[in-house]
Short mmCIF file of C-alpha atoms in Angstrom, two decimals:
data_model
loop_
_atom_site.label_atom_id
_atom_site.label_comp_id
_atom_site.label_asym_id
_atom_site.label_seq_id
_atom_site.Cartn_x
_atom_site.Cartn_y
_atom_site.Cartn_z
CA ILE A 1 -17.40 -5.52 -14.48
CA GLN A 2 -14.94 -4.20 -17.06
CA LEU A 3 -11.56 -3.04 -16.51
CA PRO A 4 -11.37 0.34 -16.97
CA ASP A 5 -9.50 2.81 -19.52
CA ASP A 6 -6.95 4.15 -17.09
CA MET A 7 -6.14 0.85 -15.72
CA THR A 8 -5.89 -0.48 -19.47
CA SER A 9 -3.69 2.65 -20.20
CA LEU A 10 -0.77 1.31 -17.79
CA SER A 11 0.09 -1.12 -20.02
CA LYS A 12 1.16 1.61 -22.58
CA SER A 13 3.13 3.33 -19.88
CA ASP A 14 5.78 5.65 -20.88
CA GLY A 15 8.40 3.82 -19.46
CA ARG A 16 9.74 6.73 -16.76
CA LYS A 17 11.89 5.30 -14.42
CA PRO A 18 11.46 6.50 -10.98
CA SER A 19 13.35 9.06 -8.63
CA LEU A 20 15.34 6.78 -6.00
CA GLU A 21 17.99 9.20 -4.90
CA LEU A 22 16.76 9.16 -1.33
CA LEU A 23 16.61 5.36 -1.16
CA ARG A 24 19.97 3.67 0.14
CA GLY A 25 20.63 0.13 -0.56
CA LYS A 26 21.23 -2.14 -3.39
CA PRO A 27 17.68 -3.71 -4.25
CA TYR A 28 17.46 -7.08 -6.35
CA ASP A 29 15.97 -7.02 -9.54
CA TYR A 30 12.72 -7.99 -8.65
CA GLN A 31 12.43 -4.99 -6.01
CA VAL A 32 13.42 -3.02 -8.68
CA SER A 33 10.87 -4.10 -10.67
CA GLY A 34 8.02 -3.93 -7.71
CA ILE A 35 9.31 -0.24 -7.06
CA ARG A 36 8.86 0.84 -10.77
CA TRP A 37 5.65 -1.01 -10.60
CA LEU A 38 4.11 0.90 -7.57
CA CYS A 39 5.68 4.12 -8.51
CA ASP A 40 4.14 3.78 -11.86
CA TYR A 41 0.73 2.98 -10.73
CA TYR A 42 1.14 6.26 -8.27
CA ASP A 43 2.14 8.36 -11.13
CA HIS A 44 -1.11 7.62 -12.89
CA GLY A 45 -3.41 8.04 -9.68
CA ILE A 46 -4.33 4.42 -9.07
CA GLY A 47 -3.87 2.41 -5.92
CA SER A 48 -2.29 -0.67 -5.66
CA ILE A 49 -1.72 -3.90 -3.62
CA LEU A 50 1.55 -5.28 -2.92
CA CYS A 51 1.26 -9.19 -1.68
CA ASP A 52 4.88 -10.46 -2.26
CA GLU A 53 5.67 -13.83 -0.01
CA MET A 54 7.01 -13.18 3.27
CA GLY A 55 10.61 -12.53 3.07
CA LEU A 56 10.80 -10.68 -0.17
CA GLY A 57 11.34 -7.05 1.01
CA LYS A 58 7.82 -5.49 0.75
CA THR A 59 8.40 -2.63 3.07
CA TYR A 60 11.81 -1.79 1.16
CA GLN A 61 9.79 -1.74 -1.93
CA ALA A 62 7.03 0.68 -0.09
CA LEU A 63 10.10 3.06 0.78
CA GLY A 64 11.39 2.93 -2.92
CA LEU A 65 7.84 4.58 -3.95
CA ILE A 66 8.02 6.72 -0.59
CA ALA A 67 11.52 8.27 -2.08
CA HIS A 68 9.75 8.65 -5.15
CA VAL A 69 6.61 10.63 -3.74
CA LEU A 70 9.06 12.87 -1.86
CA SER A 71 11.54 13.50 -4.79
CA THR A 72 8.91 14.49 -7.61
CA THR A 73 5.95 15.96 -5.22
CA GLU A 74 5.28 18.43 -2.44
CA GLN A 75 2.39 15.56 -1.35
CA GLN A 76 2.25 14.45 2.40
CA ILE A 77 2.47 10.33 3.04
CA LEU A 78 0.64 8.73 5.81
CA ILE A 79 1.81 5.30 6.78
CA CYS A 80 -0.80 2.91 9.01
CA ALA A 81 0.67 -0.50 10.89
CA PRO A 82 0.15 -2.29 13.49
CA SER A 83 1.61 -1.04 16.51
CA SER A 84 3.60 -3.76 16.95
CA LEU A 85 5.28 -2.70 13.50
CA SER A 86 5.97 0.85 14.33
CA ALA A 87 9.54 0.35 15.62
CA ASN A 88 10.27 -1.52 12.57
CA TRP A 89 9.18 1.10 10.08
CA ILE A 90 10.95 3.69 12.00
CA SER A 91 14.21 1.86 11.97
CA GLU A 92 13.85 0.66 8.24
CA ILE A 93 13.23 4.23 7.20
CA GLU A 94 16.16 5.59 9.30
CA LYS A 95 18.17 3.19 7.61
CA PHE A 96 17.17 3.19 3.96
CA LEU A 97 15.97 6.73 3.41
CA GLN A 98 18.33 9.53 3.17
CA GLU A 99 17.70 12.92 5.07
CA VAL A 100 14.31 12.29 6.04
CA GLU A 101 12.61 12.69 8.98
CA ILE A 102 9.28 10.52 10.19
CA PHE A 103 6.68 12.00 12.65
CA ASN A 104 5.27 9.62 14.77
CA HIS A 105 1.53 10.16 15.23
CA PHE A 106 1.06 8.01 18.30
CA GLY A 107 1.70 8.06 22.14
CA ALA A 108 3.27 11.18 23.69
CA THR A 109 4.32 12.69 19.98
CA ARG A 110 0.82 12.61 18.66
CA ALA A 111 -0.39 15.95 17.09
CA SER A 112 -3.75 17.65 18.15
CA THR A 113 -4.36 20.29 15.09
CA VAL A 114 -4.11 20.04 11.49
CA ARG A 115 -1.25 22.63 11.22
CA GLU A 116 1.21 20.17 13.29
CA LEU A 117 0.48 17.84 10.53
CA GLN A 118 0.90 19.45 7.75
CA GLU A 119 4.24 20.60 8.44
CA LYS A 120 5.49 16.98 8.29
CA ARG A 121 6.26 15.06 4.70
CA ILE A 122 5.71 11.35 6.58
CA ILE A 123 3.63 10.59 9.21
CA LEU A 124 3.45 7.17 10.87
CA THR A 125 0.39 6.09 12.81
CA THR A 126 -1.43 3.10 13.78
CA TYR A 127 -4.71 1.58 12.77
CA GLU A 128 -6.10 2.32 16.14
CA ILE A 129 -5.30 5.90 16.22
CA ALA A 130 -6.14 6.23 12.38
CA VAL A 131 -9.60 5.29 13.69
CA ARG A 132 -9.41 7.64 16.98
CA ASP A 133 -8.28 10.91 14.69
CA LEU A 134 -10.14 10.16 11.68
CA ALA A 135 -11.43 13.44 11.82
CA LEU A 136 -8.12 15.15 12.17
CA LEU A 137 -6.56 12.87 9.65
CA ASP A 138 -8.94 13.25 7.03
CA LYS A 139 -8.66 17.05 6.85
CA ILE A 140 -5.31 16.48 4.82
CA ASN A 141 -5.38 15.61 1.18
CA TRP A 142 -2.53 12.95 0.99
CA GLY A 143 -0.60 12.25 -1.54
CA VAL A 144 -0.45 8.79 -0.57
CA VAL A 145 -1.53 6.53 2.20
CA ILE A 146 0.64 3.13 2.75
CA CYS A 147 -1.00 0.32 5.10
CA ASP A 148 0.90 -2.33 6.29
CA GLU A 149 -0.18 -5.71 7.01
CA ALA A 150 -3.10 -4.65 5.33
CA GLN A 151 -5.31 -8.10 5.76
CA ALA A 152 -6.48 -5.83 9.15
CA LEU A 153 -8.50 -4.51 6.58
CA LYS A 154 -10.20 -7.10 4.97
CA ASN A 155 -13.47 -6.83 7.12
CA ARG A 156 -15.56 -3.97 5.27
CA GLN A 157 -17.32 -3.70 8.31
CA SER A 158 -14.57 -3.11 10.84
CA GLN A 159 -14.09 0.91 12.19
CA ARG A 160 -10.20 0.29 10.78
CA ARG A 161 -11.28 -0.39 7.19
CA LYS A 162 -13.89 1.96 7.25
CA ALA A 163 -11.33 4.93 8.44
CA ILE A 164 -8.93 3.92 5.80
CA ALA A 165 -11.36 4.31 3.01
CA SER A 166 -12.44 7.10 3.97
CA LEU A 167 -9.49 9.03 3.58
CA LYS A 168 -8.45 11.44 0.89
CA SER A 169 -5.75 10.42 -0.74
CA TYR A 170 -4.16 10.63 -4.38
CA SER A 171 -3.54 7.09 -4.06
CA LYS A 172 -3.50 4.06 -1.62
CA VAL A 173 -1.07 1.07 -1.46
CA LEU A 174 -2.14 -2.23 0.69
CA VAL A 175 1.02 -4.00 1.76
CA THR A 176 -0.17 -7.43 2.92
CA GLY A 177 1.56 -10.98 2.32
CA THR A 178 -2.04 -12.74 2.63
CA PRO A 179 -4.41 -10.51 0.72
CA ILE A 180 -7.03 -13.66 0.97
CA GLU A 181 -7.26 -15.94 3.51
CA ASN A 182 -10.90 -17.22 3.74
CA SER A 183 -13.42 -15.84 1.43
CA LEU A 184 -13.06 -14.07 -2.17
CA LYS A 185 -15.31 -11.46 -0.57
CA GLU A 186 -12.32 -10.69 1.20
CA LEU A 187 -10.59 -9.04 -1.89
CA TRP A 188 -13.63 -6.78 -2.44
CA SER A 189 -12.86 -5.01 0.83
CA LEU A 190 -9.44 -4.18 -0.06
CA VAL A 191 -9.48 -3.74 -3.86
CA ASP A 192 -12.48 -1.09 -2.88
CA ILE A 193 -10.22 0.58 -0.61
CA VAL A 194 -7.22 1.18 -3.68
CA TYR A 195 -9.83 1.73 -6.39
CA PRO A 196 -13.37 2.33 -5.49
CA GLY A 197 -15.96 0.92 -7.12
CA LEU A 198 -14.18 -1.17 -9.52
CA LEU A 199 -16.08 -4.08 -8.18
CA GLY A 200 -19.24 -2.34 -7.78
CA ASP A 201 -20.94 -1.72 -4.45
CA TYR A 202 -20.77 -4.93 -2.14
CA ARG A 203 -24.19 -6.30 -2.20
CA SER A 204 -24.45 -6.66 -6.08
CA PHE A 205 -20.30 -8.00 -5.70
CA GLU A 206 -22.11 -10.80 -3.08
CA SER A 207 -24.71 -11.63 -5.34
CA LEU A 208 -22.27 -12.02 -8.43
CA ILE A 209 -19.41 -13.91 -6.48
CA ASP A 210 -19.07 -17.16 -4.81
CA ASP A 211 -16.13 -18.83 -3.49
CA ASN A 212 -15.47 -21.47 -6.19
CA PRO A 213 -12.91 -21.82 -8.69
CA VAL A 214 -14.72 -20.57 -11.91
CA ASP A 215 -15.73 -17.31 -9.67
CA ALA A 216 -12.24 -16.77 -8.30
CA LYS A 217 -10.90 -16.92 -11.96
CA LYS A 218 -13.22 -14.28 -13.14
CA LEU A 219 -12.61 -11.92 -10.19
CA GLY A 220 -8.75 -12.70 -10.66
CA GLN A 221 -9.04 -11.07 -14.15
CA ILE A 222 -10.37 -7.91 -12.65
CA ALA A 223 -8.55 -7.53 -9.84
CA SER A 224 -5.06 -8.95 -10.73
CA PRO A 225 -3.83 -5.78 -12.32
CA LEU A 226 -3.79 -4.00 -8.89
CA MET A 227 -2.16 -6.65 -7.41
CA LEU A 228 1.49 -7.73 -7.63
CA ARG A 229 2.49 -11.03 -5.66
CA ARG A 230 5.78 -12.79 -6.27
CA GLU A 231 6.88 -16.01 -4.50
CA VAL A 232 10.34 -16.84 -3.03
CA LEU A 233 10.74 -19.72 -5.55
CA GLU A 234 9.53 -17.43 -8.38
CA VAL A 235 12.75 -14.59 -7.53
CA ALA A 236 15.30 -16.88 -5.94
CA LYS A 237 17.60 -16.26 -9.01
CA ASP A 238 18.01 -12.81 -7.81
CA LEU A 239 18.44 -13.91 -3.94
CA PRO A 240 21.96 -14.65 -2.39
CA PRO A 241 22.81 -18.08 -1.90
CA ILE A 242 21.75 -19.76 1.52
CA VAL A 243 24.45 -19.54 4.17
CA TYR A 244 24.33 -22.35 6.49
CA ILE A 245 25.87 -22.05 10.03
#
């Protein structure tokens, strides 16, 4: 397994700043860095995995990417999340993105035709609906597919994982605080969504990788360019002081 040329070229980025005119709020320095990272990968047509520790504003950074895509392209954006987080996404978009409408593709507002979906720039759906309406969603060439709580896709044989992997998209972004929980093989499932083929086919990968420190280091050298993870202690200097009440 070798690092492809298009990923290597990211280290030679031209340093263009993302277009964030639509994004409200004042991001912390590490969030600015995260947004730039997401946008840089998107601009190169490469997927990515944002796996900052809980509490560091992964959703806000994803909104930064959405603002950039809306400002620089005519592409459509699909957000997939567990149904329990749908209300949170709606609230965050209304709070932090200016003059942006979100179409809820679930419940009573669910679309039944491709034309209905093609008229919307941002579409929010759930993993369950993505599986059920795959034949509909698969007819659109998405600009970016953003998957929240993406650890839900770690099982390569699950219907939700197969559905997300099959969608046509210029770039796919996975947002998760826990990319690996039990086995290195879970990482194949996630990486192959954002960069199909990077780790080879699953059978070959399974025969080469085992759950041990040596293989973890070897795998990390290949997969780490696609992943951004910061811990709270790492960026503590950017955060406001704790107020005890």
